[in-house]
Each structure stands twice: as C-alpha cells, then as structure tokens.
Coordinates of C-alpha atoms in Angstrom, one line a residue:
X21 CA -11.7 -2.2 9.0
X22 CA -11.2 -0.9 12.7
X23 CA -8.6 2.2 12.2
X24 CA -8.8 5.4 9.7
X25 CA -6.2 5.0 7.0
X26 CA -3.8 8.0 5.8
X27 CA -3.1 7.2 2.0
X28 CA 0.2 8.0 0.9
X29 CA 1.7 7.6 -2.8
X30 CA 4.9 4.7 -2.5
X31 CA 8.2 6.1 -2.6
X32 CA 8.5 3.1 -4.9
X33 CA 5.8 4.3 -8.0
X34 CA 7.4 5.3 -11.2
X35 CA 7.0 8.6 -12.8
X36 CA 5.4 6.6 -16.1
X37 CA 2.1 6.3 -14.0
X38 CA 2.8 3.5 -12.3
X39 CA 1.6 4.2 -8.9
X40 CA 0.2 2.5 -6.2
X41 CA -0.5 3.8 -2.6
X42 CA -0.1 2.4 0.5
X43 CA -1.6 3.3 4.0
X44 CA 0.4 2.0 6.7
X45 CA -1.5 0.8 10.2
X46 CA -1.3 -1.0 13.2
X47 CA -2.6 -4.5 12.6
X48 CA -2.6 -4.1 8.3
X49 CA -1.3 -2.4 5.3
X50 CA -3.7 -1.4 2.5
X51 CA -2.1 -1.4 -1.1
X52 CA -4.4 0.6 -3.9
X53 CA -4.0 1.6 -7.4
X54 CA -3.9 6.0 -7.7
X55 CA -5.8 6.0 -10.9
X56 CA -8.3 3.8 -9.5
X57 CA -9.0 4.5 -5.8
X58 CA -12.5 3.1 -5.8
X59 CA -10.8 -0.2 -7.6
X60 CA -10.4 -2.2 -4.2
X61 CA -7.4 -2.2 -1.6
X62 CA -4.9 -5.1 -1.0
X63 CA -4.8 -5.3 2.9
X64 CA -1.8 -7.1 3.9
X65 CA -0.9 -8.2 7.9
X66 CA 1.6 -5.6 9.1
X67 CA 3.2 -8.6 10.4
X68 CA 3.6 -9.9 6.5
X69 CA 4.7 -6.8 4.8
X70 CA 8.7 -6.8 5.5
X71 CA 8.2 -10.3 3.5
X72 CA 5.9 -8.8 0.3
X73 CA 8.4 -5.7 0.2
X74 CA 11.4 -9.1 -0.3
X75 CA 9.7 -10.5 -2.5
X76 CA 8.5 -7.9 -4.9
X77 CA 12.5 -7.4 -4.9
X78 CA 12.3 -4.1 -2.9

C-alpha cells in the first residue's frame, strides 16, 4: 500500500455495533471491522466501489 490511509467510521454503521470503517484513497478503498482493527482490511479499486455500495443496496 503506496498512500497513508485516514480511517473514518461509515455513515452507514448501525448504532447496535455494527460498524465497519472505510478509508477512502486515490487508487483503493480499505473496508475494516471497528472492533477488530488488526482483523484485516478489504481494499476495493476506487474504480469498483460506486458498484459494491449498489450492490450492498446502499
């Protein structure tokens, strides 16, 4: 990974815990759990992630 990420909590997270964080970059988009930061990160293509948003019904 080339470029510093800024973590941010999705306006999309439930109040039940539900949360996921997402740091938005150039070339990707990293997806991570809150309550397990050191769990792994989903990077997605910032090219891709207008279609995962449509099909996780947004």
């Amino acid at each position: 990974m080339s470029e510093t990420r800024r973590w941010r909590t999705s306006s999309y997270s439930s109040s039940e815990g539900q949360c996921v964080e997402v740091a938005v970059g150039i070339e990707s988009v990293g997806i991570r759990d809150t309550k397990d930061r050191q769990g792994g990160e989903l990077d997605v293509r910032a090219a891709a992630w207008p279609a995962l948003l449509e099909q996780l019904g947004r």
